[in-house]
CSV table of C-alpha atoms in Angstrom, one decimal:
chain,number,residue,atom,x,y,z
A,1,GLU,CA,-10.3,7.6,11.3
A,2,THR,CA,-8.2,4.9,9.6
A,3,GLY,CA,-7.2,3.1,12.9
A,4,VAL,CA,-3.5,3.4,11.9
A,5,THR,CA,-2.1,6.8,13.0
A,6,GLN,CA,1.4,8.1,11.8
A,7,THR,CA,3.6,11.0,13.1
A,8,PRO,CA,4.8,13.3,12.0
A,9,ARG,CA,2.9,13.9,8.8
A,10,HIS,CA,5.7,15.9,7.4
A,11,LEU,CA,9.5,15.9,8.2
A,12,VAL,CA,12.4,17.8,6.9
A,13,MET,CA,15.7,16.8,8.0
A,14,GLY,CA,19.3,17.2,7.2
A,15,MET,CA,21.7,14.4,5.8
A,16,THR,CA,23.5,14.4,9.5
A,17,ASN,CA,20.3,14.6,11.6
A,18,LYS,CA,18.7,11.6,13.5
A,19,LYS,CA,14.8,11.5,13.5
A,20,SER,CA,12.2,8.9,14.0
A,21,LEU,CA,8.9,8.0,12.4
A,22,LYS,CA,6.1,6.6,14.6
A,23,CYS,CA,3.1,4.5,13.7
A,24,GLU,CA,0.3,3.4,16.0
A,25,GLN,CA,-2.6,1.1,15.3
A,26,HIS,CA,-5.6,0.7,17.2
A,27,LEU,CA,-7.3,-2.3,15.1
A,28,GLY,CA,-5.7,-5.0,17.4
A,29,HIS,CA,-3.8,-6.4,14.5
A,30,ASN,CA,-0.2,-8.2,15.3
A,31,ALA,CA,1.5,-7.5,11.9
A,32,MET,CA,2.9,-4.2,11.1
A,33,TYR,CA,4.7,-3.0,7.9
A,34,TRP,CA,6.9,-0.1,6.7
A,35,TYR,CA,6.6,0.8,2.8
A,36,LYS,CA,8.3,3.6,1.0
A,37,GLN,CA,6.6,5.3,-1.8
A,38,SER,CA,8.7,7.4,-4.1
A,39,ALA,CA,7.8,9.3,-6.9
A,40,LYS,CA,7.6,7.3,-10.3
A,41,LYS,CA,8.4,4.0,-8.3
A,42,PRO,CA,5.9,1.5,-7.2
A,43,LEU,CA,5.4,0.9,-3.6
A,44,GLU,CA,8.2,-0.8,-1.8
A,45,LEU,CA,7.9,-3.1,1.1
A,46,MET,CA,10.7,-2.3,3.6
A,47,PHE,CA,10.1,-4.3,6.9
A,48,VAL,CA,7.5,-6.5,8.4
A,49,TYR,CA,6.9,-7.4,12.0
A,50,ASN,CA,4.6,-10.2,13.3
A,51,PHE,CA,3.9,-10.5,16.7
A,52,LYS,CA,6.9,-8.0,17.3
A,53,GLU,CA,9.5,-10.1,15.7
A,54,GLN,CA,10.9,-8.9,12.4
A,55,THR,CA,9.9,-11.4,9.6
A,56,GLU,CA,11.0,-9.4,6.4
A,57,ASN,CA,13.9,-7.0,5.7
A,58,ASN,CA,13.7,-6.1,2.1
A,59,SER,CA,17.4,-5.3,1.7
A,60,VAL,CA,17.0,-1.9,3.2
A,61,PRO,CA,20.1,0.1,3.9
A,62,SER,CA,21.1,0.2,7.4
A,63,ARG,CA,20.5,3.9,7.9
A,64,PHE,CA,17.0,2.8,8.3
A,65,SER,CA,16.4,1.2,11.4
A,66,PRO,CA,12.9,-0.2,12.5
A,67,GLU,CA,11.7,-0.8,16.0
A,68,CYS,CA,8.7,-2.7,17.1
A,69,PRO,CA,8.3,-2.6,20.9
A,70,ASN,CA,4.8,-4.1,20.8
A,71,SER,CA,2.1,-5.0,18.5
A,72,SER,CA,0.6,-1.5,18.5
A,73,HIS,CA,3.5,0.5,18.0
A,74,LEU,CA,6.1,0.6,15.0
A,75,PHE,CA,8.9,2.9,14.6
A,76,LEU,CA,11.4,3.8,11.8
A,77,HIS,CA,14.8,5.5,13.1
A,78,LEU,CA,16.4,7.4,10.3
A,79,HIS,CA,20.2,8.4,10.5
A,80,THR,CA,22.6,10.0,7.9
A,81,LEU,CA,19.9,9.7,5.2
A,82,GLN,CA,20.6,10.8,1.5
A,83,PRO,CA,18.4,13.0,-0.5
A,84,GLU,CA,17.1,10.1,-2.6
A,85,ASP,CA,15.5,8.8,0.6
A,86,SER,CA,13.0,11.5,0.1
A,87,ALA,CA,9.7,9.9,-0.2
A,88,LEU,CA,6.4,9.1,1.6
A,89,TYR,CA,6.6,6.3,4.2
A,90,LEU,CA,3.6,4.4,4.9
A,91,CYS,CA,2.9,2.3,7.8
A,92,ALA,CA,0.4,-0.5,7.6
A,93,SER,CA,-1.0,-3.4,9.7
A,94,SER,CA,-2.9,-6.6,9.3
A,95,GLN,CA,-4.4,-9.4,11.2
A,96,ASP,CA,-1.8,-12.0,11.9
A,97,GLY,CA,-0.2,-11.7,8.5
A,98,ARG,CA,-2.3,-14.5,7.0
A,99,ARG,CA,-3.2,-13.0,3.6
A,100,THR,CA,-5.8,-10.5,4.9
A,101,GLU,CA,-5.9,-6.8,3.7
A,102,ALA,CA,-3.5,-4.4,5.2
A,103,PHE,CA,-4.9,-1.1,6.8
A,104,PHE,CA,-2.6,2.1,5.9
A,105,GLY,CA,-1.8,5.0,7.8
A,106,GLN,CA,-1.9,8.5,6.0
A,107,GLY,CA,2.0,8.6,5.7
A,108,THR,CA,4.8,10.5,6.7
A,109,ARG,CA,6.1,13.0,3.8
A,110,LEU,CA,10.0,13.1,4.5
A,111,THR,CA,12.3,15.4,2.8
A,112,VAL,CA,16.1,15.0,3.2
A,113,VAL,CA,17.9,18.4,2.5
B,1,ALA,CA,7.7,-14.8,-6.9
B,2,GLN,CA,4.7,-13.0,-7.3
B,3,SER,CA,4.1,-9.6,-9.5
B,4,VAL,CA,1.7,-7.2,-10.5
B,5,THR,CA,1.5,-5.1,-13.8
B,6,GLN,CA,-1.0,-2.3,-14.2
B,7,LEU,CA,-1.5,-1.1,-17.7
B,8,GLY,CA,-1.6,2.6,-18.1
B,9,SER,CA,0.1,4.8,-15.5
B,10,HIS,CA,-2.7,7.4,-16.6
B,11,VAL,CA,-6.4,6.9,-17.5
B,12,SER,CA,-8.6,9.8,-18.2
B,13,VAL,CA,-12.3,9.5,-18.7
B,14,SER,CA,-15.2,12.1,-18.7
B,15,GLU,CA,-17.8,12.2,-16.1
B,16,GLY,CA,-20.3,9.6,-16.3
B,17,ALA,CA,-18.3,7.3,-18.4
B,18,LEU,CA,-17.1,3.8,-17.7
B,19,VAL,CA,-14.0,3.5,-15.7
B,20,LEU,CA,-11.8,0.4,-16.4
B,21,LEU,CA,-8.4,0.0,-14.8
B,22,ARG,CA,-6.5,-2.9,-15.8
B,23,CYS,CA,-4.4,-5.5,-13.5
B,24,ASN,CA,-2.7,-8.5,-14.6
B,25,TYR,CA,-0.8,-10.8,-11.8
B,26,SER,CA,1.8,-13.5,-11.8
B,27,SER,CA,1.4,-16.1,-9.0
B,28,SER,CA,2.3,-19.8,-8.4
B,29,VAL,CA,-0.3,-20.1,-6.0
B,30,PRO,CA,-3.9,-19.1,-5.9
B,31,PRO,CA,-3.8,-15.5,-5.5
B,32,TYR,CA,-5.5,-13.1,-3.1
B,33,LEU,CA,-5.6,-9.8,-4.9
B,34,PHE,CA,-6.8,-6.4,-3.6
B,35,TRP,CA,-7.4,-3.0,-5.2
B,36,TYR,CA,-6.6,0.1,-3.4
B,37,VAL,CA,-7.2,3.9,-3.7
B,38,GLN,CA,-4.9,6.7,-2.7
B,39,TYR,CA,-6.0,10.3,-2.6
B,40,PRO,CA,-3.8,13.1,-2.5
B,41,ASN,CA,-1.8,13.3,0.5
B,42,GLN,CA,-3.3,10.3,2.1
B,43,GLY,CA,-2.6,6.7,2.8
B,44,LEU,CA,-3.9,3.7,0.7
B,45,GLN,CA,-7.4,2.8,1.3
B,46,LEU,CA,-9.0,-0.9,0.4
B,47,LEU,CA,-11.5,-0.7,-2.3
B,48,LEU,CA,-12.1,-4.4,-2.6
B,49,LYS,CA,-10.5,-7.7,-2.2
B,50,TYR,CA,-10.5,-11.3,-3.8
B,51,THR,CA,-9.8,-14.0,-1.6
B,52,SER,CA,-10.9,-17.2,-3.9
B,53,ALA,CA,-14.7,-17.0,-3.3
B,54,ALA,CA,-17.0,-15.4,-5.7
B,55,THR,CA,-15.1,-14.2,-9.0
B,56,LEU,CA,-17.0,-10.8,-9.2
B,57,VAL,CA,-16.2,-8.7,-6.2
B,58,LYS,CA,-18.0,-5.6,-5.2
B,59,GLY,CA,-16.1,-3.0,-3.4
B,60,ILE,CA,-16.8,0.7,-2.0
B,61,ASN,CA,-17.9,3.7,-4.2
B,62,GLY,CA,-19.5,1.7,-6.7
B,63,PHE,CA,-16.5,-0.1,-7.9
B,64,GLU,CA,-16.1,-3.8,-8.6
B,65,ALA,CA,-13.4,-6.2,-10.1
B,66,GLU,CA,-13.6,-9.7,-11.9
B,67,PHE,CA,-11.1,-12.1,-11.2
B,68,LYS,CA,-10.3,-14.1,-14.5
B,69,LYS,CA,-8.0,-17.0,-13.9
B,70,SER,CA,-7.7,-17.8,-17.5
B,71,GLU,CA,-6.4,-14.3,-18.4
B,72,THR,CA,-4.6,-13.9,-14.8
B,73,SER,CA,-6.3,-10.5,-14.7
B,74,PHE,CA,-8.2,-8.6,-12.0
B,75,HIS,CA,-9.6,-5.5,-13.8
B,76,LEU,CA,-11.3,-2.7,-11.8
B,77,THR,CA,-14.5,-1.2,-13.1
B,78,LYS,CA,-17.2,1.3,-12.3
B,79,PRO,CA,-20.1,2.2,-14.5
B,80,SER,CA,-20.3,5.8,-14.3
B,81,ALA,CA,-17.3,7.9,-13.0
B,82,HIS,CA,-17.8,10.9,-10.7
B,83,MET,CA,-15.3,13.5,-10.0
B,84,SER,CA,-14.6,12.4,-6.7
B,85,ASP,CA,-13.1,9.3,-8.1
B,86,ALA,CA,-10.0,11.1,-9.2
B,87,ALA,CA,-7.1,9.4,-7.3
B,88,GLU,CA,-4.5,6.7,-7.8
B,89,TYR,CA,-5.5,3.2,-7.8
B,90,PHE,CA,-3.2,0.3,-6.8
B,91,CYS,CA,-3.5,-3.4,-7.4
B,92,ALA,CA,-1.7,-5.9,-5.2
B,93,VAL,CA,-1.1,-9.4,-4.7
B,94,MET,CA,-0.5,-11.2,-1.4
B,95,ASN,CA,2.2,-13.9,-1.1
B,96,ASN,CA,1.3,-17.4,-0.1
B,97,ALA,CA,2.9,-16.7,3.6
B,98,GLY,CA,0.5,-13.5,4.0
B,99,ASN,CA,3.4,-11.4,5.0
B,100,MET,CA,4.1,-9.5,1.7
B,101,LEU,CA,1.8,-7.3,-0.4
B,102,THR,CA,3.3,-6.6,-3.7
B,103,PHE,CA,1.7,-3.6,-5.5
B,104,GLY,CA,1.6,-2.5,-9.0
B,105,GLY,CA,2.9,0.6,-10.3
B,106,GLY,CA,-0.3,2.4,-9.9
B,107,THR,CA,-2.8,4.0,-12.3
B,108,ARG,CA,-3.7,7.7,-11.8
B,109,LEU,CA,-7.2,8.2,-12.9
B,110,MET,CA,-8.3,11.7,-14.1
B,111,VAL,CA,-12.2,12.5,-14.4
B,112,LYS,CA,-13.0,15.4,-16.8
B,113,PRO,CA,-16.1,17.4,-16.3
C-alpha cells in the first residue's frame, strides 16, 4: 500500500483513441505530479499541481491534457498519441510542494499501437 | 538549474559484497537530495533523503548515503548486498521552490549469487 493508486496498470491504445489515466492519493498531500519514464531515458517531469492549480508544464505536447479536480485526484487525458509516447506514466504526490519527498504510484504502462 | 549524474547505468556485485552507487549533483542552492529504488513493474520507493541535517543518512533495507559538499556527491552504499537488492536506483535533487524533483538516469543493480 503506497498511498498513491494509479489505474489502469496497463493500457493499450490506438493512435486515434482517447483514454484517461487516473491517480488518487490517500496521504492528505496537496501537490501532485505526472512523470514519464521511457526506456533508456531519465524520468521526465510532465506536470505539477499545487492545491489543484497547475504550477508546472514541462513543455508537454497538447495531446496530453492533465486535470486536477481536487487535491486527491489527478487525471491525464490522452488523445491522438504517437507510438513514441509508449512509456510508464508515474503519478506522485507530496506535502505542499515544499522540498519534501514525493510518494509514487505503481504507474500505468502505456502502449500506443 | 539543477542536475543529477549517476555514474554507471549498470552495476553488478556478488551477494555479500559492498554496494556503491554513485551520484553527483549540481545545485545553486543547498540541495535536498533523495535516493529512490524501483523494482520491476513498480513505482519508485523512497530509500533515504538528505535535508541539510546530518551528512550521513541512513535509510531502509540497510542502505545509507553520505552528503559531501566538497565533492558535490551523495553516493549510496550498503555493506553487504542481498539478492533482493536487485533493482533500479535513482538519485534525485529537489529544486528550491520545492515543486520539481530532477532525477538522474538511474543505475540498475544486479546481484550475483
